[in-house]
Amino acid sequence: MNVHESEKIAGTLVSLGYVATDDINFADVIVFNTCCIRDSAEKKIYAKIGDVKGLKRLNELLIVCVVGCMTQQTGMSDTLKSKFPFIDIVLGTSNVHLLGEKIKEISSFYLKNRKKIYEITDSSTEIVNDFYELRTSYPNAWVNIMYGCNNYCTYCIVPFVRGRERSRSPQSILDEVKRLLDEGYKEITLLGQNVNSYFSDNWNFAKLLDAIGALSFKFRLRFMTSHPKDFSSEIVDIMTAHKSICNFIHLPVQAGSNNVLKAMGRQYTREKYLDLISMIRNKIPDCGITSDIMVGFPTESDEDFFETLELVKAVRFTNAFTFVYSPRTGTVAQKMLQIPANIKKERITKLIELQNQISQEKSYEYLNKTYEILVEGVKDNDLACGKTSNGRLVNFKCGESKIGDFLNIHVDKVKASALWGHIENGRE
Ligand code: SAH
Ligand code: SF4
């Protein structure tokens, strides 16, 4: 999601006539697109902003901007002012579309008349989606279908910094997707904090997915993130009805114990989650399922953590993003009794070991089979890679193939957990 936001920011700068540079020393404008979902992300961004102080001394005309969800935190505006007085522009998540205008405004003044611009408003209502985007992820294009979140999971800062759920109109989404497919994009990924609760003009997510899946192009359709409390068999039925929709679901479970799920406010039980997995696998046996899993949430006992490990063993995710819980200001869980860091560390190590072992074992299920791959990367030394519909990366000798091609690849080797194969039957 942040990558896509950065594409919008880069597009804004390009439409002002700026060009991207790999060397920060030559930059005329620096924009920090921040994230505050975990403490580690926030610490990193503080260090990076601090690094710019010297550049600003060397080049007083340099314009330094900070945008993204960190700016929406209560009191952050004052913190940024006092810690980093050299910042010129701070915009909140709902004001980022003003970035171009504000940069023009600042650069039109002589230095001594330049004023700092801090505009952070409530992020709860408006949808502005008329950005020129500098897309960087061909053959994939990200498409936001909704913004914000209403769920208030007790550990999560997103609803505070991204505001209430707002869905884009189905027509504007369909228009954008058609335009991208006409431009030659081969994979569309629909984005939202909880895509399953999409609702606009009486369209729910299933209806939207159905309409996009039916577009008559050769392309792949993915979506994320799904929330287990709202994920339904109707969505899986639509996935099976369209060839374009990938056999892949990212379904964050967060924890395997009902006590912890309840304390997190996730609104589903371990049993309901396992039922969803069975339902998905009954309808789509080779569906790739990935997850987000967190350890060290306050109240998580050894038994609770054991249940998370047992759930991971039972589900056997293709892959999982694993996180150590970090307290976020203003959330319910921040006020709860915290788990010591050494216990969190032990748990995350065990969880990662288990998931790595499962991912490796699952790699062998691909051996000696042929998959359609969308080529996503080609290296100079004749190597290419691409994903299967169910989300596994495969490496192969590329020959004539180029990024964006659909190819049949026969998997003939598993090295560590990576898949290697060769092109079969040439190009489609
Ligand atoms: N909307 C998505 C998640 C978005 S945040 C969902 O509900 O699944 C991405 C992931 O970051 C979450 O799934 C969670 O695992 C992790 N995360 C969120 N807040 C966190 C916190 N305070 N500490 C550690 N991980 C966190
Ligand atoms: Fe955060 Fe929960 Fe909303 Fe996901 S669903 S963004 S974890 S509050």
Short mmCIF file of C-alpha atoms and ligand atoms in Angstrom, two decimals:
data_model
loop_
_atom_site.label_atom_id
_atom_site.label_comp_id
_atom_site.label_asym_id
_atom_site.label_seq_id
_atom_site.Cartn_x
_atom_site.Cartn_y
_atom_site.Cartn_z
CA MET A 1 0.00 0.00 0.00
CA ASN A 2 2.83 2.37 0.88
CA VAL A 3 4.64 1.48 -2.33
CA HIS A 4 1.57 2.52 -4.29
CA GLU A 5 1.32 5.76 -2.31
CA SER A 6 4.94 6.47 -3.16
CA GLU A 7 4.05 5.95 -6.84
CA LYS A 8 1.44 8.69 -6.47
CA ILE A 9 3.95 11.00 -4.76
CA ALA A 10 6.58 10.34 -7.44
CA GLY A 11 3.93 11.05 -10.12
CA THR A 12 3.12 14.39 -8.48
CA LEU A 13 6.81 15.39 -8.56
CA VAL A 14 7.25 14.29 -12.18
CA SER A 15 4.22 16.32 -13.23
CA LEU A 16 5.93 19.36 -11.66
CA GLY A 17 8.94 18.71 -13.89
CA TYR A 18 11.22 17.00 -11.37
CA VAL A 19 13.16 13.88 -12.34
CA ALA A 20 14.08 11.06 -9.97
CA THR A 21 17.67 10.79 -8.74
CA ASP A 22 19.41 7.85 -7.09
CA ASP A 23 21.77 10.21 -5.30
CA ILE A 24 20.13 12.10 -2.46
CA ASN A 25 22.94 14.70 -2.59
CA PHE A 26 21.55 15.97 -5.92
CA ALA A 27 17.92 16.17 -4.80
CA ASP A 28 15.97 19.45 -4.97
CA VAL A 29 12.99 17.92 -3.17
CA ILE A 30 13.00 15.04 -0.67
CA VAL A 31 9.70 13.47 0.36
CA PHE A 32 9.56 11.04 3.28
CA ASN A 33 6.54 8.75 2.96
CA THR A 34 6.23 7.51 6.53
CA CYS A 35 4.61 4.52 8.20
CA CYS A 36 3.88 4.17 11.90
CA ILE A 37 2.29 0.75 12.03
CA ARG A 38 5.19 -0.62 14.07
CA ASP A 39 7.69 1.10 16.31
CA SER A 40 10.61 -0.12 14.16
CA ALA A 41 9.27 1.69 11.05
CA GLU A 42 8.89 4.90 13.02
CA LYS A 43 12.42 4.75 14.49
CA LYS A 44 13.89 4.16 11.02
CA ILE A 45 12.16 7.21 9.58
CA TYR A 46 13.38 9.46 12.43
CA ALA A 47 16.94 8.42 11.65
CA LYS A 48 16.46 9.01 7.91
CA ILE A 49 14.93 12.48 8.41
CA GLY A 50 17.80 13.35 10.77
CA ASP A 51 20.30 12.44 8.04
CA VAL A 52 18.94 15.20 5.81
CA LYS A 53 19.87 18.02 8.19
CA GLY A 54 23.39 18.26 6.73
CA LEU A 55 22.06 18.40 3.15
CA LYS A 56 19.76 21.25 4.05
CA ARG A 57 22.75 23.16 5.43
CA LEU A 58 24.60 22.67 2.12
CA ASN A 59 21.58 23.54 -0.01
CA GLU A 60 19.16 25.96 1.61
CA LEU A 61 16.81 25.69 -1.37
CA LEU A 62 16.27 21.99 -0.77
CA ILE A 63 12.59 21.29 0.01
CA VAL A 64 12.05 18.61 2.65
CA CYS A 65 8.56 17.10 2.97
CA VAL A 66 7.10 14.54 5.35
CA VAL A 67 3.85 12.75 4.47
CA GLY A 68 2.23 9.42 5.33
CA CYS A 69 0.48 8.00 8.35
CA MET A 70 3.10 8.94 10.95
CA THR A 71 2.13 12.61 10.54
CA GLN A 72 -1.46 11.86 11.63
CA GLN A 73 -0.48 10.75 15.13
CA THR A 74 -1.60 13.03 17.93
CA GLY A 75 1.14 15.53 18.77
CA MET A 76 3.35 14.45 15.86
CA SER A 77 3.20 17.85 14.23
CA ASP A 78 4.83 19.43 17.31
CA THR A 79 7.35 16.60 17.61
CA LEU A 80 8.43 17.09 13.97
CA LYS A 81 8.64 20.87 14.43
CA SER A 82 10.89 20.63 17.45
CA LYS A 83 13.02 17.64 16.40
CA PHE A 84 13.47 18.61 12.75
CA PRO A 85 12.91 22.38 12.32
CA PHE A 86 14.37 22.18 8.80
CA ILE A 87 11.31 20.32 7.42
CA ASP A 88 9.40 22.56 4.97
CA ILE A 89 6.16 20.69 4.35
CA VAL A 90 4.18 18.22 6.48
CA LEU A 91 0.96 16.80 5.04
CA GLY A 92 -1.47 14.29 6.53
CA THR A 93 -2.85 11.21 4.79
CA SER A 94 -5.88 13.12 3.46
CA ASN A 95 -3.83 16.09 2.29
CA VAL A 96 -1.16 14.33 0.31
CA HIS A 97 -2.91 15.28 -2.96
CA LEU A 98 -1.94 18.88 -2.11
CA LEU A 99 1.75 18.06 -2.26
CA GLY A 100 2.33 19.48 -5.76
CA GLU A 101 0.52 22.71 -4.96
CA LYS A 102 2.46 23.16 -1.70
CA ILE A 103 5.83 22.51 -3.33
CA LYS A 104 5.00 25.09 -6.02
CA GLU A 105 3.91 27.54 -3.33
CA ILE A 106 7.12 27.16 -1.32
CA SER A 107 9.44 27.30 -4.29
CA SER A 108 7.80 30.47 -5.59
CA PHE A 109 9.00 32.43 -2.56
CA TYR A 110 12.46 33.81 -2.00
CA LEU A 111 14.16 31.91 0.79
CA LYS A 112 13.67 34.52 3.48
CA ASN A 113 9.92 34.63 2.82
CA ARG A 114 9.46 30.91 2.87
CA LYS A 115 7.04 29.71 5.52
CA LYS A 116 6.76 26.18 6.81
CA ILE A 117 3.57 24.39 5.77
CA TYR A 118 1.91 22.00 8.22
CA GLU A 119 -1.45 20.71 7.01
CA ILE A 120 -2.81 17.72 8.82
CA THR A 121 -6.57 17.41 8.87
CA ASP A 122 -8.89 14.69 10.04
CA SER A 123 -8.34 11.81 7.64
CA SER A 124 -11.83 10.45 7.89
CA THR A 125 -13.90 11.56 4.93
CA GLU A 126 -12.68 12.64 1.53
CA ILE A 127 -11.43 10.39 -1.27
CA VAL A 128 -9.07 12.05 -3.70
CA ASN A 129 -7.86 9.70 -6.35
CA ASP A 130 -7.00 11.92 -9.28
CA PHE A 131 -3.24 11.41 -9.07
CA TYR A 132 -0.85 10.99 -11.91
CA GLU A 133 1.03 7.89 -10.74
CA LEU A 134 4.60 7.06 -11.61
CA ARG A 135 4.06 3.32 -11.58
CA THR A 136 7.16 1.30 -10.81
CA SER A 137 5.86 -2.23 -10.56
CA TYR A 138 5.06 -3.29 -14.16
CA PRO A 139 3.62 -5.85 -14.98
CA ASN A 140 1.64 -5.30 -11.79
CA ALA A 141 -0.47 -2.23 -11.08
CA TRP A 142 -1.87 -1.50 -7.63
CA VAL A 143 -5.39 -0.07 -7.46
CA ASN A 144 -6.85 1.31 -4.23
CA ILE A 145 -10.49 0.34 -3.90
CA MET A 146 -10.95 1.72 -0.41
CA TYR A 147 -9.17 3.74 2.23
CA GLY A 148 -9.13 3.67 6.04
CA CYS A 149 -10.43 1.06 8.44
CA ASN A 150 -13.32 0.76 10.92
CA ASN A 151 -12.14 -2.27 12.82
CA TYR A 152 -10.06 -0.89 15.67
CA CYS A 153 -8.11 -4.07 16.37
CA THR A 154 -6.75 -3.23 19.81
CA TYR A 155 -3.07 -3.28 18.75
CA CYS A 156 -3.48 -1.25 15.56
CA ILE A 157 -2.94 2.42 14.83
CA VAL A 158 -4.34 2.37 11.28
CA PRO A 159 -7.90 3.54 12.09
CA PHE A 160 -6.43 6.48 14.05
CA VAL A 161 -4.09 7.62 11.30
CA ARG A 162 -5.98 6.62 8.16
CA GLY A 163 -9.50 7.44 9.26
CA ARG A 164 -12.85 5.73 8.68
CA GLU A 165 -13.46 3.30 5.84
CA ARG A 166 -14.28 4.97 2.51
CA SER A 167 -14.85 2.98 -0.68
CA ARG A 168 -14.27 4.35 -4.17
CA SER A 169 -17.16 4.13 -6.61
CA PRO A 170 -17.22 0.91 -8.66
CA GLN A 171 -17.26 2.95 -11.87
CA SER A 172 -14.06 4.84 -11.04
CA ILE A 173 -12.33 1.57 -10.12
CA LEU A 174 -13.49 -0.18 -13.31
CA ASP A 175 -12.39 2.79 -15.41
CA GLU A 176 -8.95 2.77 -13.81
CA VAL A 177 -8.53 -1.00 -14.21
CA LYS A 178 -9.61 -0.89 -17.89
CA ARG A 179 -7.21 1.96 -18.57
CA LEU A 180 -4.34 0.05 -16.95
CA LEU A 181 -5.12 -3.09 -18.94
CA ASP A 182 -5.32 -1.04 -22.14
CA GLU A 183 -1.90 0.38 -21.26
CA GLY A 184 -0.55 -3.18 -21.08
CA TYR A 185 -0.46 -4.00 -17.36
CA LYS A 186 -0.81 -7.75 -16.87
CA GLU A 187 -1.63 -7.99 -13.19
CA ILE A 188 -3.97 -5.84 -11.14
CA THR A 189 -3.86 -5.92 -7.34
CA LEU A 190 -6.86 -4.39 -5.57
CA LEU A 191 -5.84 -2.75 -2.32
CA GLY A 192 -7.57 -1.92 0.95
CA GLN A 193 -7.08 -2.52 4.67
CA ASN A 194 -10.08 -4.84 4.54
CA VAL A 195 -11.19 -5.31 0.94
CA ASN A 196 -14.01 -7.65 1.99
CA SER A 197 -15.91 -4.77 3.57
CA TYR A 198 -15.83 -2.75 0.32
CA PHE A 199 -19.23 -1.14 -0.23
CA SER A 200 -20.22 1.60 -2.64
CA ASP A 201 -23.29 2.34 -4.81
CA ASN A 202 -24.81 -0.92 -3.49
CA TRP A 203 -21.85 -2.93 -4.75
CA ASN A 204 -20.11 -5.24 -2.31
CA PHE A 205 -16.64 -6.69 -2.80
CA ALA A 206 -17.93 -9.87 -4.44
CA LYS A 207 -19.80 -7.85 -7.08
CA LEU A 208 -16.75 -5.67 -7.75
CA LEU A 209 -14.46 -8.69 -8.03
CA ASP A 210 -16.93 -10.36 -10.38
CA ALA A 211 -17.10 -7.30 -12.65
CA ILE A 212 -13.32 -6.85 -12.81
CA GLY A 213 -12.67 -10.58 -13.17
CA ALA A 214 -15.00 -10.66 -16.21
CA LEU A 215 -13.05 -8.01 -18.16
CA SER A 216 -11.98 -9.54 -21.45
CA PHE A 217 -8.23 -9.15 -21.25
CA LYS A 218 -5.51 -11.71 -20.60
CA PHE A 219 -4.52 -10.61 -17.11
CA ARG A 220 -4.25 -11.61 -13.46
CA LEU A 221 -6.32 -10.21 -10.63
CA ARG A 222 -5.22 -10.24 -6.99
CA PHE A 223 -6.57 -8.48 -3.92
CA MET A 224 -5.44 -7.73 -0.40
CA THR A 225 -6.00 -7.59 2.53
CA SER A 226 -8.88 -9.91 3.41
CA HIS A 227 -10.23 -9.96 6.96
CA PRO A 228 -11.39 -13.36 8.26
CA LYS A 229 -14.44 -11.82 9.92
CA ASP A 230 -15.77 -10.62 6.53
CA PHE A 231 -14.33 -13.18 4.12
CA SER A 232 -17.09 -15.31 2.57
CA SER A 233 -17.62 -18.34 0.37
CA GLU A 234 -19.27 -15.99 -2.15
CA ILE A 235 -15.82 -14.46 -2.79
CA VAL A 236 -14.27 -17.90 -3.30
CA ASP A 237 -17.07 -18.82 -5.75
CA ILE A 238 -16.28 -15.72 -7.79
CA MET A 239 -12.59 -16.59 -7.69
CA THR A 240 -13.39 -19.95 -9.25
CA ALA A 241 -15.69 -18.38 -11.86
CA HIS A 242 -12.99 -16.27 -13.54
CA LYS A 243 -9.71 -17.50 -14.97
CA SER A 244 -8.21 -14.07 -14.39
CA ILE A 245 -8.56 -14.23 -10.59
CA CYS A 246 -5.47 -15.79 -9.00
CA ASN A 247 -5.68 -18.79 -6.70
CA PHE A 248 -4.26 -16.76 -3.89
CA ILE A 249 -5.59 -15.27 -0.65
CA HIS A 250 -3.76 -13.24 1.97
CA LEU A 251 -5.78 -13.90 5.12
CA PRO A 252 -4.09 -12.55 8.26
CA VAL A 253 -4.87 -14.69 11.30
CA GLN A 254 -2.70 -12.71 13.78
CA ALA A 255 -2.95 -15.36 16.53
CA GLY A 256 -4.07 -18.94 17.04
CA SER A 257 -5.62 -18.64 20.48
CA ASN A 258 -9.18 -17.53 21.12
CA ASN A 259 -8.10 -15.61 24.24
CA VAL A 260 -5.67 -13.51 22.25
CA LEU A 261 -7.98 -13.09 19.25
CA LYS A 262 -10.65 -11.80 21.63
CA ALA A 263 -8.25 -9.40 23.35
CA MET A 264 -7.13 -8.19 19.92
CA GLY A 265 -10.77 -7.48 18.97
CA ARG A 266 -10.46 -9.51 15.77
CA GLN A 267 -14.10 -10.72 15.87
CA TYR A 268 -13.46 -14.31 14.78
CA THR A 269 -12.36 -17.45 16.56
CA ARG A 270 -9.65 -19.98 15.81
CA GLU A 271 -12.40 -22.41 14.78
CA LYS A 272 -14.01 -19.95 12.38
CA TYR A 273 -10.58 -19.27 10.81
CA LEU A 274 -9.89 -22.99 10.37
CA ASP A 275 -13.36 -23.45 8.85
CA LEU A 276 -12.59 -20.70 6.34
CA ILE A 277 -9.35 -22.45 5.38
CA SER A 278 -11.21 -25.76 4.84
CA MET A 279 -13.89 -24.01 2.78
CA ILE A 280 -11.22 -22.33 0.59
CA ARG A 281 -9.28 -25.57 0.11
CA ASN A 282 -12.42 -27.53 -0.72
CA LYS A 283 -13.29 -25.10 -3.48
CA ILE A 284 -9.72 -24.27 -4.63
CA PRO A 285 -7.42 -27.14 -3.61
CA ASP A 286 -4.19 -25.47 -4.79
CA CYS A 287 -5.01 -22.04 -3.38
CA GLY A 288 -1.96 -20.20 -2.05
CA ILE A 289 -2.78 -18.89 1.41
CA THR A 290 -0.52 -16.44 3.23
CA SER A 291 -0.98 -14.72 6.55
CA ASP A 292 0.18 -12.09 9.02
CA ILE A 293 1.01 -13.50 12.45
CA MET A 294 1.95 -11.53 15.53
CA VAL A 295 3.68 -12.70 18.70
CA GLY A 296 3.98 -11.00 22.07
CA PHE A 297 0.57 -9.36 22.20
CA PRO A 298 -0.18 -8.42 25.85
CA THR A 299 -1.88 -11.36 27.64
CA GLU A 300 -0.31 -13.93 25.27
CA SER A 301 0.64 -16.84 27.54
CA ASP A 302 2.87 -19.80 26.67
CA GLU A 303 -0.30 -21.82 25.99
CA ASP A 304 -1.69 -19.11 23.74
CA PHE A 305 1.55 -19.03 21.77
CA PHE A 306 1.52 -22.84 21.57
CA GLU A 307 -1.92 -22.58 19.97
CA THR A 308 -0.53 -20.18 17.36
CA LEU A 309 2.17 -22.72 16.50
CA GLU A 310 -0.44 -25.48 16.31
CA LEU A 311 -2.59 -23.40 13.98
CA VAL A 312 0.40 -22.71 11.73
CA LYS A 313 1.07 -26.47 11.61
CA ALA A 314 -2.57 -27.20 10.82
CA VAL A 315 -2.98 -24.60 8.07
CA ARG A 316 0.47 -24.85 6.48
CA PHE A 317 0.57 -21.35 4.97
CA THR A 318 2.48 -20.84 1.73
CA ASN A 319 4.22 -18.01 3.54
CA ALA A 320 3.62 -15.75 6.53
CA PHE A 321 4.65 -12.24 7.51
CA THR A 322 5.63 -12.52 11.14
CA PHE A 323 5.65 -9.58 13.53
CA VAL A 324 6.65 -8.85 17.09
CA TYR A 325 3.89 -6.83 18.73
CA SER A 326 4.91 -3.24 19.41
CA PRO A 327 2.77 -0.88 21.51
CA ARG A 328 1.23 2.02 19.54
CA THR A 329 0.19 5.25 21.22
CA GLY A 330 -3.54 5.66 21.68
CA THR A 331 -4.45 2.00 21.12
CA VAL A 332 -6.20 -0.14 23.74
CA ALA A 333 -3.38 -2.70 23.90
CA GLN A 334 -0.79 -0.05 24.68
CA LYS A 335 -2.34 0.31 28.15
CA MET A 336 -2.27 -3.44 28.84
CA LEU A 337 0.48 -5.28 30.72
CA GLN A 338 3.30 -5.83 28.21
CA ILE A 339 5.24 -9.05 27.59
CA PRO A 340 9.02 -8.91 28.23
CA ALA A 341 11.20 -8.45 25.14
CA ASN A 342 13.16 -11.69 25.68
CA ILE A 343 9.96 -13.75 25.60
CA LYS A 344 8.80 -12.01 22.43
CA LYS A 345 12.17 -12.75 20.86
CA GLU A 346 12.03 -16.44 21.77
CA ARG A 347 8.53 -16.72 20.34
CA ILE A 348 9.25 -14.96 17.06
CA THR A 349 12.33 -17.15 16.53
CA LYS A 350 10.27 -20.33 17.05
CA LEU A 351 7.49 -19.08 14.79
CA ILE A 352 9.85 -18.12 11.97
CA GLU A 353 11.66 -21.46 12.20
CA LEU A 354 8.38 -23.35 11.95
CA GLN A 355 7.05 -21.31 9.03
CA ASN A 356 10.38 -21.59 7.15
CA GLN A 357 10.29 -25.34 7.53
CA ILE A 358 6.71 -25.47 6.22
CA SER A 359 7.49 -23.11 3.30
CA GLN A 360 10.44 -25.32 2.39
CA GLU A 361 8.40 -28.53 2.58
CA LYS A 362 5.64 -26.97 0.49
CA SER A 363 8.17 -26.07 -2.21
CA TYR A 364 8.51 -29.77 -3.03
CA GLU A 365 4.80 -29.90 -3.92
CA TYR A 366 5.70 -27.84 -7.03
CA LEU A 367 8.44 -30.18 -8.21
CA ASN A 368 8.00 -31.80 -11.66
CA LYS A 369 4.86 -29.83 -12.43
CA THR A 370 4.20 -27.11 -15.01
CA TYR A 371 2.78 -23.72 -14.08
CA GLU A 372 1.78 -20.61 -15.93
CA ILE A 373 4.11 -17.83 -14.82
CA LEU A 374 3.89 -14.10 -15.32
CA VAL A 375 7.44 -12.87 -15.87
CA GLU A 376 8.16 -10.15 -13.30
CA GLY A 377 11.92 -9.76 -13.41
CA VAL A 378 14.70 -10.35 -15.93
CA LYS A 379 18.37 -10.07 -15.02
CA ASP A 380 21.35 -9.43 -17.32
CA ASN A 381 22.74 -12.88 -16.78
CA ASP A 382 19.88 -14.66 -18.55
CA LEU A 383 17.86 -15.25 -15.40
CA ALA A 384 14.21 -14.42 -14.99
CA CYS A 385 11.61 -14.90 -12.32
CA GLY A 386 7.87 -14.81 -12.09
CA LYS A 387 5.00 -16.01 -9.94
CA THR A 388 2.55 -18.82 -10.22
CA SER A 389 -1.10 -17.88 -9.90
CA ASN A 390 -0.95 -19.14 -6.31
CA GLY A 391 1.88 -16.80 -5.46
CA ARG A 392 5.12 -18.84 -5.58
CA LEU A 393 8.17 -17.29 -7.19
CA VAL A 394 9.93 -19.43 -9.80
CA ASN A 395 13.39 -18.73 -11.29
CA PHE A 396 14.34 -19.85 -14.79
CA LYS A 397 16.62 -19.13 -17.74
CA CYS A 398 14.82 -16.41 -19.60
CA GLY A 399 15.91 -16.91 -23.22
CA GLU A 400 13.85 -14.47 -25.30
CA SER A 401 11.26 -13.81 -22.63
CA LYS A 402 10.58 -10.38 -21.26
CA ILE A 403 8.81 -8.85 -18.28
CA GLY A 404 5.04 -9.13 -18.72
CA ASP A 405 5.09 -12.39 -20.73
CA PHE A 406 2.97 -15.33 -19.67
CA LEU A 407 5.03 -18.54 -19.92
CA ASN A 408 4.63 -22.17 -19.01
CA ILE A 409 7.44 -23.16 -16.68
CA HIS A 410 8.24 -26.70 -15.64
CA VAL A 411 9.65 -26.75 -12.10
CA ASP A 412 12.58 -29.14 -11.93
CA LYS A 413 14.58 -28.10 -8.88
CA VAL A 414 14.11 -26.87 -5.31
CA LYS A 415 17.16 -25.04 -3.89
CA ALA A 416 16.79 -24.00 -0.23
CA SER A 417 13.09 -23.16 -0.58
CA ALA A 418 13.42 -21.40 -3.95
CA LEU A 419 11.89 -22.98 -7.07
CA TRP A 420 13.83 -23.34 -10.33
CA GLY A 421 12.48 -24.44 -13.69
CA HIS A 422 12.67 -24.17 -17.46
CA ILE A 423 10.40 -22.78 -20.17
CA GLU A 424 8.04 -25.38 -21.60
CA ASN A 425 6.09 -25.00 -24.86
CA GLY A 426 7.57 -21.54 -25.42
CA ARG A 427 5.52 -18.40 -25.20
CA GLU A 428 1.73 -18.24 -25.12
N1 SAH B 1 -5.62 -4.57 7.60
C1 SAH B 1 -4.77 -5.65 7.68
C2 SAH B 1 -3.45 -5.37 8.32
C3 SAH B 1 -2.73 -4.11 8.07
S1 SAH B 1 -1.33 -3.87 9.06
C4 SAH B 1 -5.43 -6.76 8.51
O1 SAH B 1 -6.33 -6.54 9.28
O2 SAH B 1 -4.96 -7.86 8.43
C5 SAH B 1 -0.27 -5.19 8.56
C6 SAH B 1 0.12 -6.09 9.69
O3 SAH B 1 0.93 -5.39 10.62
C7 SAH B 1 -1.03 -6.61 10.52
O4 SAH B 1 -1.67 -7.69 9.94
C8 SAH B 1 -0.36 -6.98 11.81
O5 SAH B 1 0.07 -8.33 11.79
C9 SAH B 1 0.85 -6.05 11.86
N2 SAH B 1 0.68 -5.05 12.93
C10 SAH B 1 -0.27 -4.11 13.03
N3 SAH B 1 -0.11 -3.42 14.18
C11 SAH B 1 0.97 -3.93 14.81
C12 SAH B 1 1.63 -3.66 16.03
N4 SAH B 1 1.21 -2.73 16.86
N5 SAH B 1 2.73 -4.40 16.35
C13 SAH B 1 3.18 -5.37 15.51
N6 SAH B 1 2.57 -5.68 14.36
C14 SAH B 1 1.48 -4.99 14.00
FE1 SF4 B 2 -5.51 -2.55 11.68
FE2 SF4 B 2 -7.37 -4.36 12.26
FE3 SF4 B 2 -7.92 -2.39 10.55
FE4 SF4 B 2 -6.23 -4.31 9.83
S1 SF4 B 2 -8.41 -4.57 10.30
S2 SF4 B 2 -5.95 -2.14 9.56
S3 SF4 B 2 -5.20 -4.77 11.73
S4 SF4 B 2 -7.50 -2.18 12.71
#
